[in-house]
Structure formats: structure tokens, C-alpha cells
Amino acid sequence: MSDNDYTGVYQRALNDPDGFWAEAADDIHWDERWDRVLDGSRPPFYRWFTGGALNTCYNALDVHVEQGNGGRPALIYDSPVTDSVKVFTYLELRDAVATFAGALRNHGVGVGDRVIVYMPMVPEAVVAMLACARLGAVHSVVFGGFAANELATRIDDARPRVIVSASCGIEVNRVIEYKPLLDEAVRLAQHKPAACLVLQRPQARASMVAGRDVDWNEAVAAAGPVPCVSVAATDPLYILYTSGTTGQPKGIVRDNGGHAVALKWSMKNVYGVDAGEVYWAASDVGWVVGHSYIVYGPLLKGCTTVLYEGKPVGTPDPGAFWRVVSQHGVSVLFTAPTAFRAIKKEDPAGQYVEKYDLSHFRTLFLAGERCDPDTLVWAQDLLGVPVIDHWWQTETGWAIAANCMGIEPLPVKPGSPTRAVPGYDVRVLDDEGRDLPPGGMGSITVKLPLPPGCLPTLWNNEEGYRKAYLEQHPGYYLTADAGYCDEDGYLWIMGRIDDVINVAGHRLSTGAMEEVLASHPAVAECAVLGVADALKGQLPLGLIVVKAGVETTEEVLAPELVSLMREKIGPVADFKQALLVKRLPKTRSGKILRGTVRSMADGTPYKPPATIDDPAILDEIREDLGRLGYPKG
Ligand code: COA
Ligand code: AMP
């Protein structure tokens, strides 16, 4: 067995998790060493590094300064939408974080207190996250594309002492005011924060609520730097809400110890990156990719991370990514396949690449949604570097399956994220919980315990955690993805088994969208499904049955429903298609045949179940879908 042999490393992690992860943990600075590496005293709830104490911010910033690397760039803020670039060294970022932590402390934030961060892609968002970590407080970042209502739901669940926000975000050339959304969210929520610290950006000035709102700069001016607070390895670092089956998002909890160990390990072993290199995750800090690979992973490793406030296209052109890679000497880029589909659509011949020197660029990683082989092969041919699809989820916080560049690069099979990452015992199970042979399509699970870094529970909802993830197959974590494993041990992820859809790499709940549609007074019944889209992977489509006696038309109701969705969930839902239908196709027991309708819209073969109530409805639906041009073929 060798250190750079995938099978050997994988087996070692499986056979000796204590030894394997203790060795990885030696790469982290601990204030107190752990008593137990893997604590299995309360299955199915496992904890890592119990008894250990550390500070994640210390490991991400201070340690590098103390090791003499304070002058190394920690964060490059590249913002084509404001036409600016700003570089923070480790020392500068450490000082900014320590002072903002002082500001938070002045507003009463201490160990275990929650702080919601609702911000665009500005360096202050990263500063706020790390400042929470410094204090042992728990941040919960809410993506800017969510509406007030979604923010309010998260405020009520996390019950933050402070909310950190900004006056606006910038979407290409549109200024999106955040403050009215924040004010509305606080109005809607039962729980009221003690203070809101607001960054005033020059593109829009927010009006402040006296007694509650404080200008970021004034809060910082009044504060002094504070040191790192040591917390238990098992204490929460953050909560990140993600979509599930219903309108109530799930608060994924991340701990401090296992997270730091796993993420630092992943930087070298999965991404093949060393300290001092420039690593860029083109995502948003509001998503898990942003948490793990804009903020924590690269900084724990001592890399330079890029925070990009722009899009793959339109800021200003489809060469935007190559410009950033070239200008900042990026070695490794991580983004979602949809970003490459967007670039490919505008620059199919890849002419923009030729304008830039990409000689530093080594590897492209894609995740967040299924990567279609066409996109992967296009990117590989264009860039001439390995393009690595890898599969993970908000819940796990880092890759479940990948081609581990720092261990042993394996042959790429386009369409597969390669093999299980060391630490994950991935099993494909049938409905009865039996292991399926190679090629057998089933539910993809991970045999417990999950490796360090994965969710230990849901925020204030251990029972919800058990029910959603651990109950269906006792002893296994349910990923809610379906697929199979081939003869070579490669995984093939085919889609979700629940009501989650993936739009432009954004995870959304069709159940939550149905709740919004159903709240419209004209709607009797509805179904939302994700139909295939060449650019965004999937797009939501709503089928609506109008209440008897209500006089309306599709021309009138559809735009109302589109605005309602924007108001209740936010623009990120990308809900733009609502079809009025006479009836919904159902089984005799009343289950809506979403899968059948989706296949009809996608133009893929389908076989309605024998239990269908009235097959004639499908003819009506086919006609209705035709109004929107489905199937698009
Ligand atoms: N704040 C406010 N609104 C936002 C937002 C934010 N942070 N992010 C997105 N939106 C809005 C968009 O402006 C758009 O609004 P519109 O309906 O008025 O046009 C809507 O939400 C849908 O956004 P999106 O699906 O991102 O579409 P887009 O056309 O703006 O961009 C891509 C499409 C492919 C370029 C973009 O999704 C992208 O770069 N994706 C890849 C990277 C990524 O973010 N992956 C996620 C996790 S890895
Ligand atoms: P999120 O929690 O937003 O990261 O979304 C996680 C979900 O996105 C997974 O459960 C999958 O359904 C999907 N997903 C992420 N990465 C991949 C991938 N590489 N291949 C296929 N599906 C993916």
C-alpha cells in the first residue's frame, strides 16, 4: 500500500478511521488534543474528535501569520461589476476579521450565539463569517437571491443575535437592494435580532432603522481586535439552510473540528493544491461550495482564494473566467457545469480562451449538479487540462465521490464523478436495503459513520435528522440521490429520489414551490416539476388547476404566479413557467404523476403506472405542454 495509490488510501480510511483521521488532524492546530477520534458512543449519531478544542479562524488565518506567511495574499476580491480588484494579505485579513469580531462582541455576540449573514459577494461577507468563527459564534449565511420570506424563515429557526447585511448586491448591471428585503424579513419574523450591521455600498445607500441598524464602518471604528476563542471540536461552526421536501428548509450543522480536518485534507488530496497556490471556487458564499471552497478550505490550507463578484458571461463577456484565471495565476478552478454551458453557448469555439495566458492553470473541478459528458469533453478539449466531475451535497460539506488529484488521478469517465473519496463507504441499496451488484440502479447511501466534516445533525432538530437521513436504511446515511456503481467502482449519479431539483447548480424544493402556488386564492391544485434545460440543467414548471368558479386565464394567472414565487422564494427559484391544466394526472390513490409529466415534457420515453386513474388526462397534458413548446426535442 502506498501513499499515492487510491485503493490503498481508500482501504486505510475504511479499515482504520481512527488512525487515518488522527493523522490528518495533526495538520490542524489544536488548543487541546481530542480524547477520541471517532466517538461512536451514541449510534447512529457519531461525533469526531470529542474532547478536542480549537478555533477554526485561528487555523484559517492566525496560524499562517504566526508561521511567517502574513504577507501572502489570502483573498483576492475580483469584481467586474464594480470594476475593482482588491487583495488582502493573511495579515490584513486576520486584522480585519479580529476587529469585526470585536464589533460583533460589542453587540453582544459570544460563543454559541447565531449571526445571520445576508450579503452579496463582497470581502466583508468572508470577514463576517470568519469573525463569527473567531468568537465561537455560529454563522448562518443566507444566499442573496432568496426573498424576504425565506430569510424570515431562517431568522426564526436560527434566532440570531445579530444580522450582518449590505445595502445592495449587483447582478451584472442591475443594483439589487438588500436592505428592504432585510427590513421586510425582520418584520415578518417572530424573532427579532438585537442589531443589524449594514455595509453601505456606494451603488445604493440603505436607510437605517434607528436603535437597531448600525453602519458597518461605524461598528468597526468603535471596535478593537479580539483574540480567537477556543471551542469544542464538536461545537457548531455554522448552520447552512438547504432545500428539502417541504417549504421548511433544513438547517445543516457543521462542527469545528471534523470540518477543519476534512477540508484541509481535501485541499491536497482531492484538489491536489498546496499552500501558496491560487484556488478559485466560482460560486457564492451563500452555498456550501462557497463555505467550503471560497472560505474555509483554501484558507485552512494557506492558499490564496478568489472571491469573484461576477458571472461567467456578461461581466463583460464569455472570457471572464479566463481573464480571472490568467490575471491572478489560478491553479485550480471549481465551478458548476451550468457556468460552462453558459460560456459554451456564447463562445462555442472557445475563442476567448486564446486571449489569455492560462499556463498556471492545472485542473478544473465541476460539481453542484450532474455534469453532462458534452460539457465535460468541451471544457477538456478547450482547456487541455483534466476536468474533474465530483459529487457532494450541502450535508456532507465536501466531496463524496471524486477523482482525487492529490492521491492518484484515475481515468476520467465522462458522466461519472469517479469513485468514493477515502472516508466514505458508499453503498447502492435496493428498496429492502440490500447491496446491489455493479450496474444495479438504487438508492445511493453512505454506510455510517460519515467521515469528519459531514453534518452531525440538523439545527435544533435531531429527530428531523434521523427521519430524513438515517431512518430509511438503518446504519446508512441516505444521500437522496439515485444511481449505480459500475464494475470499476465508478459511481453514476442519475438524479434525486425526493422533491429536490437543481436549477443552474442551485438546489430548490418543488414542495416549497407548490406551497407558494397553492397559497394563491385562484389555485385549487398544483404540481411543480423540474424539466430538462440545456443551459441550467433543470427548470421548474408549474401545472395549475384553477378553483371551480374562478374566472381567470393563463395570460392573467401565470404572470401573477411568477411574481408570487419571486416574492416568496426569490429570483433564484427561476420560476417562469406556469401552465393551466384541467386536471392533474394521478394514480388511483391520488399520487400526482410528476415523473410521467416530466418525461412527457423532456420528450423521453415513459410508461404511466398501471395504477393511473384516467389515462385520458395524459392527452390533455400533452396538449398543454405543447403550448410552452414541450417537448423541446
Ligand atoms: N442576488 C439577487 N439575485 C440573484 C442572485 C443574488 N445573489 N443570484 C442570482 N440572482 C437572480 C438572477 O439575477 C436571476 O434573476 P432574473 O430572473 O431576474 O434574471 C435569477 O436569480 C436566476 O439566477 P441564475 O439561475 O443564476 O441565472 P442567471 O441567468 O443570472 O445566470 C448562470 C446563469 C449559469 C450564469 C449562473 O447561474 C451561474 O454562474 N451559475 C454557476 C455557478 C454557481 O453559482 N453555482 C452554484 C453552486 S456551485
Ligand atoms: P447541494 O446540496 O446544493 O450541493 O446539492 C446537492 C445535490 O446536487 C446532490 O444531492 C445531487 O443531486 C446534485 N449534485 C451535486 N454534484 C453532483 C454531481 N457531480 N453529479 C450529479 N449530481 C450532483
GROMACS .gro file of C-alpha atoms and ligand atoms in nm, residues 242 288 367-370 389-395 481 493 496 502 507, ligand 2:
model
   41
  242THR     CA    1  -3.083   2.384   0.233
  288VAL     CA    2  -2.195   2.515   0.053
  367ALA     CA    3  -1.991   1.993  -0.910
  368GLY     CA    4  -2.330   2.103  -0.786
  369GLU     CA    5  -2.535   1.921  -1.048
  370ARG     CA    6  -2.498   1.634  -1.292
  389ASP     CA    7  -1.659   1.599  -1.205
  390HIS     CA    8  -1.714   1.540  -0.834
  391TRP     CA    9  -2.026   1.475  -0.636
  392TRP     CA   10  -2.130   1.607  -0.296
  393GLN     CA   11  -2.403   1.788  -0.107
  394THR     CA   12  -2.460   2.064   0.144
  395GLU     CA   13  -2.497   1.793   0.404
  481ASP     CA   14  -2.960   1.059  -0.493
  493ILE     CA   15  -2.543   0.978  -1.013
  496ARG     CA   16  -3.279   1.284  -0.678
  502ASN     CA   17  -3.130   2.154  -0.942
  507ARG     CA   18  -3.079   2.332  -0.504
  635AMP     P1   19  -2.629   2.097  -0.288
  635AMP     O1   20  -2.667   2.048  -0.154
  635AMP     O2   21  -2.690   2.226  -0.326
  635AMP     O3   22  -2.480   2.095  -0.309
  635AMP     O4   23  -2.690   1.993  -0.392
  635AMP     C1   24  -2.657   1.858  -0.380
  635AMP     C2   25  -2.721   1.778  -0.489
  635AMP     O5   26  -2.675   1.825  -0.617
  635AMP     C3   27  -2.681   1.634  -0.485
  635AMP     O6   28  -2.759   1.558  -0.393
  635AMP     C4   29  -2.703   1.590  -0.628
  635AMP     O7   30  -2.839   1.567  -0.655
  635AMP     C5   31  -2.658   1.714  -0.705
  635AMP     N1   32  -2.518   1.704  -0.743
  635AMP     C6   33  -2.414   1.771  -0.690
  635AMP     N2   34  -2.299   1.739  -0.753
  635AMP     C7   35  -2.331   1.648  -0.847
  635AMP     C8   36  -2.256   1.574  -0.945
  635AMP     N3   37  -2.126   1.591  -0.959
  635AMP     N4   38  -2.323   1.486  -1.024
  635AMP     C9   39  -2.456   1.469  -1.011
  635AMP     N5   40  -2.532   1.537  -0.922
  635AMP    C10   41  -2.471   1.624  -0.841
   0.00000   0.00000   0.00000
